GROMACS .gro file of C-alpha atoms in nm:
model
  278
    1MET     CA    1   6.419  -7.223   9.911
    2ALA     CA    2   6.389  -7.428   9.641
    3GLU     CA    3   6.007  -7.393   9.750
    4LYS     CA    4   5.998  -6.999   9.688
    5LYS     CA    5   6.170  -7.065   9.365
    6ARG     CA    6   5.887  -7.258   9.235
    7LEU     CA    7   5.599  -7.048   9.386
    8TRP     CA    8   5.786  -6.736   9.202
    9SER     CA    9   5.827  -6.944   8.862
   10ALA     CA   10   5.424  -7.029   8.855
   11LEU     CA   11   5.333  -6.682   8.906
   12ALA     CA   12   5.571  -6.587   8.670
   13LEU     CA   13   5.413  -6.807   8.448
   14VAL     CA   14   5.074  -6.703   8.541
   15LEU     CA   15   5.189  -6.334   8.446
   16ALA     CA   16   5.325  -6.420   8.119
   17ILE     CA   17   4.993  -6.678   8.052
   18SER     CA   18   4.752  -6.358   8.135
   19ALA     CA   19   4.914  -6.056   8.042
   20PRO     CA   20   4.875  -6.164   7.662
   21ILE     CA   21   4.519  -6.218   7.713
   22ALA     CA   22   4.483  -5.897   7.898
   23THR     CA   23   4.616  -5.700   7.637
   24ALA     CA   24   4.434  -5.868   7.356
   25ARG     CA   25   4.129  -5.830   7.549
   26ALA     CA   26   4.152  -5.457   7.568
   27GLU     CA   27   4.246  -5.431   7.198
   28THR     CA   28   3.965  -5.620   7.129
   29ALA     CA   29   3.722  -5.359   7.315
   30ALA     CA   30   3.932  -5.065   7.155
   31GLU     CA   31   3.834  -5.181   6.814
   32VAL     CA   32   3.434  -5.253   6.900
   33PHE     CA   33   3.278  -4.955   6.775
   34ILE     CA   34   2.892  -4.897   6.778
   35PRO     CA   35   2.762  -4.619   6.526
   36ASN     CA   36   2.552  -4.392   6.722
   37HIS     CA   37   2.333  -4.169   6.414
   38PRO     CA   38   2.078  -3.967   6.518
   39ALA     CA   39   1.789  -4.199   6.246
   40LEU     CA   40   1.780  -4.434   6.534
   41THR     CA   41   1.792  -4.178   6.892
   42ASP     CA   42   1.666  -3.843   6.745
   43ARG     CA   43   1.273  -3.795   6.911
   44PHE     CA   44   1.137  -3.602   6.613
   45SER     CA   45   1.233  -3.604   6.246
   46VAL     CA   46   1.141  -3.419   5.933
   47THR     CA   47   1.182  -3.502   5.571
   48ALA     CA   48   1.126  -3.268   5.261
   49GLY     CA   49   1.197  -3.416   4.925
   50LEU     CA   50   1.200  -3.508   4.520
   51LEU     CA   51   1.068  -3.812   4.378
   52TYR     CA   52   1.087  -3.920   4.013
   53LEU     CA   53   0.798  -4.149   3.936
   54ASP     CA   54   0.763  -4.417   3.669
   55SER     CA   55   0.375  -4.507   3.631
   56SER     CA   56   0.134  -4.713   3.473
   57THR     CA   57  -0.253  -4.628   3.533
   58ASN     CA   58  -0.526  -4.840   3.374
   59ALA     CA   59  -0.916  -4.768   3.539
   60VAL     CA   60  -1.251  -4.906   3.461
   61LEU     CA   61  -1.545  -4.685   3.491
   62THR     CA   62  -1.888  -4.788   3.406
   63THR     CA   63  -2.244  -4.701   3.560
   64ALA     CA   64  -2.361  -4.962   3.804
   65SER     CA   65  -2.587  -5.145   3.501
   66GLY     CA   66  -2.298  -5.101   3.266
   67GLY     CA   67  -2.174  -5.420   3.301
   68THR     CA   68  -1.757  -5.488   3.288
   69GLY     CA   69  -1.654  -5.211   3.135
   70VAL     CA   70  -1.336  -5.126   2.910
   71ILE     CA   71  -0.969  -5.089   3.040
   72VAL     CA   72  -0.873  -4.719   2.977
   73ASN     CA   73  -0.452  -4.666   3.005
   74PHE     CA   74  -0.402  -4.347   3.061
   75GLU     CA   75  -0.067  -4.306   2.945
   76ASP     CA   76  -0.056  -4.514   2.632
   77THR     CA   77  -0.429  -4.434   2.562
   78LEU     CA   78  -0.494  -4.133   2.636
   79GLY     CA   79  -0.139  -3.958   2.638
   80MET     CA   80  -0.027  -3.867   2.994
   81GLU     CA   81   0.286  -3.844   3.102
   82ASP     CA   82   0.465  -4.164   3.255
   83ARG     CA   83   0.752  -3.994   3.408
   84SER     CA   84   0.672  -3.715   3.642
   85TYR     CA   85   0.787  -3.521   3.920
   86THR     CA   86   0.633  -3.460   4.266
   87GLY     CA   87   0.727  -3.352   4.648
   88LEU     CA   88   0.758  -3.608   4.901
   89PHE     CA   89   0.743  -3.518   5.303
   90GLY     CA   90   0.730  -3.683   5.640
   91PHE     CA   91   0.738  -3.654   5.966
   92THR     CA   92   0.859  -3.932   6.274
   93TRP     CA   93   0.783  -3.889   6.596
   94ARG     CA   94   0.983  -4.111   6.899
   95PHE     CA   95   0.761  -4.134   7.171
   96ALA     CA   96   0.888  -4.390   7.359
   97GLU     CA   97   1.173  -4.564   7.322
   98ARG     CA   98   1.084  -4.859   7.146
   99TRP     CA   99   0.731  -4.668   7.000
  100ARG     CA  100   0.702  -4.410   6.709
  101LEU     CA  101   0.450  -4.232   6.511
  102GLU     CA  102   0.491  -4.158   6.161
  103THR     CA  103   0.344  -4.030   5.850
  104GLU     CA  104   0.416  -3.961   5.459
  105TYR     CA  105   0.253  -3.786   5.217
  106PHE     CA  106   0.325  -3.729   4.810
  107ARG     CA  107   0.030  -3.607   4.520
  108LEU     CA  108   0.032  -3.682   4.156
  109ASN     CA  109  -0.133  -3.473   3.932
  110ARG     CA  110  -0.141  -3.505   3.553
  111ASP     CA  111  -0.358  -3.419   3.238
  112ALA     CA  112  -0.310  -3.474   2.887
  113ILE     CA  113  -0.505  -3.416   2.560
  114LYS     CA  114  -0.515  -3.639   2.325
  115THR     CA  115  -0.646  -3.759   1.957
  116LEU     CA  116  -0.737  -4.114   2.004
  117ALA     CA  117  -0.614  -4.412   1.759
  118THR     CA  118  -0.846  -4.613   1.965
  119GLU     CA  119  -1.221  -4.664   2.022
  120ILE     CA  120  -1.258  -4.593   2.423
  121LYS     CA  121  -1.557  -4.628   2.649
  122TRP     CA  122  -1.606  -4.418   3.024
  123ASN     CA  123  -1.863  -4.416   3.238
  124ASP     CA  124  -2.093  -4.549   2.932
  125VAL     CA  125  -1.999  -4.290   2.677
  126SER     CA  126  -1.802  -4.390   2.409
  127TYR     CA  127  -1.530  -4.220   2.227
  128PRO     CA  128  -1.493  -4.296   1.887
  129ILE     CA  129  -1.110  -4.351   1.716
  130GLY     CA  130  -1.029  -3.950   1.572
  131THR     CA  131  -1.178  -3.826   1.866
  132THR     CA  132  -0.981  -3.554   2.098
  133VAL     CA  133  -0.991  -3.559   2.476
  134GLU     CA  134  -0.928  -3.431   2.747
  135SER     CA  135  -0.802  -3.655   3.024
  136THR     CA  136  -0.671  -3.595   3.423
  137PHE     CA  137  -0.602  -3.859   3.698
  138ASN     CA  138  -0.462  -3.688   4.047
  139PHE     CA  139  -0.420  -3.881   4.332
  140TYR     CA  140  -0.215  -3.836   4.654
  141ASP     CA  141  -0.156  -4.077   4.911
  142VAL     CA  142  -0.121  -4.001   5.298
  143ARG     CA  143   0.034  -4.212   5.510
  144VAL     CA  144   0.018  -4.311   5.854
  145GLY     CA  145   0.098  -4.604   6.106
  146ALA     CA  146   0.206  -4.660   6.513
  147SER     CA  147   0.486  -4.918   6.506
  148TYR     CA  148   0.699  -5.109   6.782
  149SER     CA  149   1.073  -5.183   6.757
  150PHE     CA  150   1.103  -5.561   6.873
  151TYR     CA  151   1.450  -5.540   6.851
  152LYS     CA  152   1.622  -5.229   6.922
  153THR     CA  153   2.008  -5.150   7.005
  154ARG     CA  154   2.168  -4.856   6.960
  155ASP     CA  155   2.274  -4.870   6.586
  156LYS     CA  156   2.022  -5.157   6.453
  157GLU     CA  157   1.657  -5.205   6.474
  158LEU     CA  158   1.421  -5.395   6.335
  159GLY     CA  159   0.974  -5.341   6.387
  160VAL     CA  160   0.612  -5.434   6.315
  161GLY     CA  161   0.333  -5.173   6.329
  162LEU     CA  162  -0.005  -5.067   6.195
  163GLY     CA  163  -0.108  -4.861   5.968
  164MET     CA  164  -0.323  -4.704   5.727
  165HIS     CA  165  -0.285  -4.547   5.355
  166VAL     CA  166  -0.539  -4.270   5.269
  167ALA     CA  167  -0.578  -4.287   4.859
  168GLY     CA  168  -0.748  -4.018   4.659
  169ILE     CA  169  -0.814  -4.061   4.311
  170THR     CA  170  -0.992  -3.855   4.061
  171ALA     CA  171  -0.982  -3.999   3.732
  172ARG     CA  172  -1.191  -3.771   3.450
  173ILE     CA  173  -1.268  -3.766   3.043
  174ALA     CA  174  -1.410  -3.544   2.883
  175GLU     CA  175  -1.471  -3.397   2.496
  176PRO     CA  176  -1.738  -3.106   2.429
  177ASN     CA  177  -1.979  -3.287   2.193
  178LEU     CA  178  -2.001  -3.615   2.418
  179GLY     CA  179  -1.978  -3.510   2.761
  180ASP     CA  180  -1.738  -3.488   3.072
  181GLU     CA  181  -1.746  -3.778   3.258
  182GLN     CA  182  -1.555  -3.837   3.590
  183GLY     CA  183  -1.460  -4.123   3.878
  184LYS     CA  184  -1.346  -3.978   4.227
  185VAL     CA  185  -1.185  -4.263   4.502
  186LEU     CA  186  -1.144  -4.191   4.875
  187ALA     CA  187  -0.991  -4.528   4.985
  188PRO     CA  188  -0.894  -4.597   5.375
  189LEU     CA  189  -0.673  -4.891   5.369
  190PRO     CA  190  -0.539  -5.044   5.692
  191THR     CA  191  -0.190  -5.224   5.649
  192LEU     CA  192   0.025  -5.384   5.810
  193ASN     CA  193   0.383  -5.236   5.825
  194LEU     CA  194   0.808  -5.442   5.889
  195TYR     CA  195   1.066  -5.220   5.899
  196GLY     CA  196   1.442  -5.146   5.959
  197ASN     CA  197   1.729  -4.922   6.051
  198PHE     CA  198   2.071  -4.956   6.060
  199ALA     CA  199   2.353  -4.765   6.158
  200LEU     CA  200   2.620  -4.786   5.931
  201THR     CA  201   2.858  -4.505   6.081
  202ASP     CA  202   2.767  -4.174   6.316
  203GLU     CA  203   2.708  -4.056   5.941
  204TRP     CA  204   2.575  -4.307   5.699
  205ALA     CA  205   2.254  -4.581   5.798
  206LEU     CA  206   2.029  -4.770   5.585
  207ARG     CA  207   1.646  -4.819   5.629
  208PHE     CA  208   1.344  -4.958   5.496
  209ARG     CA  209   1.004  -4.995   5.528
  210VAL     CA  210   0.736  -5.231   5.392
  211ASP     CA  211   0.382  -5.159   5.409
  212TYR     CA  212   0.084  -5.417   5.274
  213PHE     CA  213  -0.262  -5.466   5.263
  214SER     CA  214  -0.552  -5.693   5.077
  215LEU     CA  215  -0.882  -5.718   5.108
  216THR     CA  216  -1.256  -5.852   4.968
  217TYR     CA  217  -1.572  -5.705   5.142
  218ASP     CA  218  -1.880  -5.679   5.045
  219GLU     CA  219  -1.883  -5.467   4.698
  220PHE     CA  220  -1.462  -5.355   4.774
  221GLY     CA  221  -1.168  -5.499   4.698
  222GLY     CA  222  -0.841  -5.422   4.699
  223SER     CA  223  -0.520  -5.462   4.763
  224LEU     CA  224  -0.180  -5.240   4.851
  225THR     CA  225   0.206  -5.287   4.824
  226SER     CA  226   0.439  -4.971   4.952
  227THR     CA  227   0.782  -5.026   5.018
  228GLY     CA  228   1.080  -4.738   5.057
  229LEU     CA  229   1.429  -4.818   5.056
  230ASP     CA  230   1.668  -4.502   5.164
  231LEU     CA  231   2.058  -4.458   5.205
  232LEU     CA  232   2.101  -4.118   5.445
  233TYR     CA  233   2.399  -3.897   5.523
  234GLN     CA  234   2.377  -3.660   5.791
  235PRO     CA  235   2.750  -3.480   5.863
  236PHE     CA  236   2.554  -3.222   6.046
  237ARG     CA  237   2.387  -3.277   6.414
  238HIS     CA  238   2.062  -3.145   6.317
  239VAL     CA  239   2.083  -3.151   5.898
  240GLY     CA  240   2.116  -3.465   5.687
  241PHE     CA  241   2.066  -3.587   5.337
  242GLY     CA  242   1.873  -3.882   5.145
  243LEU     CA  243   1.886  -4.141   4.826
  244GLY     CA  244   1.608  -4.358   4.803
  245LEU     CA  245   1.300  -4.571   4.587
  246ARG     CA  246   0.959  -4.598   4.654
  247ASN     CA  247   0.759  -4.846   4.470
  248TYR     CA  248   0.379  -4.808   4.532
  249SER     CA  249   0.156  -5.047   4.388
  250LEU     CA  250  -0.262  -4.992   4.416
  251GLU     CA  251  -0.549  -5.227   4.296
  252VAL     CA  252  -0.919  -5.139   4.420
  253ASP     CA  253  -1.243  -5.265   4.270
  254LEU     CA  254  -1.524  -5.174   4.354
  255SER     CA  255  -1.918  -5.056   4.374
  256ASP     CA  256  -1.944  -4.680   4.451
  257PRO     CA  257  -2.196  -4.405   4.383
  258ASP     CA  258  -1.919  -4.218   4.286
  259TRP     CA  259  -1.725  -4.458   4.116
  260HIS     CA  260  -1.864  -4.816   3.944
  261GLY     CA  261  -1.542  -5.012   3.839
  262ARG     CA  262  -1.190  -5.045   3.885
  263VAL     CA  263  -0.864  -4.918   3.930
  264ASN     CA  264  -0.526  -5.061   3.892
  265MET     CA  265  -0.194  -4.849   3.924
  266GLN     CA  266   0.178  -4.843   4.029
  267PHE     CA  267   0.460  -4.616   4.037
  268THR     CA  268   0.814  -4.655   4.085
  269GLY     CA  269   1.114  -4.438   4.104
  270PRO     CA  270   1.399  -4.277   4.254
  271THR     CA  271   1.357  -3.994   4.603
  272LEU     CA  272   1.647  -3.720   4.698
  273PHE     CA  273   1.542  -3.598   5.046
  274VAL     CA  274   1.650  -3.377   5.283
  275THR     CA  275   1.587  -3.455   5.695
  276GLY     CA  276   1.564  -3.228   5.986
  277SER     CA  277   1.628  -3.421   6.304
  278PHE     CA  278   1.654  -3.343   6.666
   0.00000   0.00000   0.00000
């Protein structure tokens, strides 16, 4: 009889200890919530939006025998707008669990007319003080890349990739009596990429991207840094909205029949966009 009492007492003690533990584990499991945001799961994503960019543009254009040339600031010296709106378009395809292809495009075209307050030299043509000149600076960038997520869960991913920025530049200064001089650059720049996506809830997510390039070879030297940071809100299954920041810094120094000189420019500003994913 005493042995049975001890057995029942031991069983009751085990139940008394294990019941709270089981309850705590059940409560903990119930409390664990893993967000499931479309930015980390949908195969296709399309982005269209608006960029508001603060621009700084410096360029030198000379002839092949023209020496070092003179730096011309297109905003301060030539009167171009340093703040401009432009479109932003992007596409992402997750063709495998950890692999994806993506592209992004924006273009910024600007023109100005200004009476010079300082003398400038462009492609070995001197434009003296008091001359009224027309100027154009057109730029576009196409970014493409293939990336691999080395760390991926349902709500988080980090990855690296290889890509390319194809940058196109046309810079022109003209005056009827002195001439119309322009230079063109088409620069395919390979980049290393780092990116991350983080689901905060089923509707909110954060993402970032960094692209980097630097190379000096023969008669070409250049560097590029492109970054993006976005806050995503997707209240509908296939449609969402985003607010982000972009920074784009490019420096190219080259000797080419279409451009002998240097370009240094930076674009920074916010973006507002709509996304569609499925």
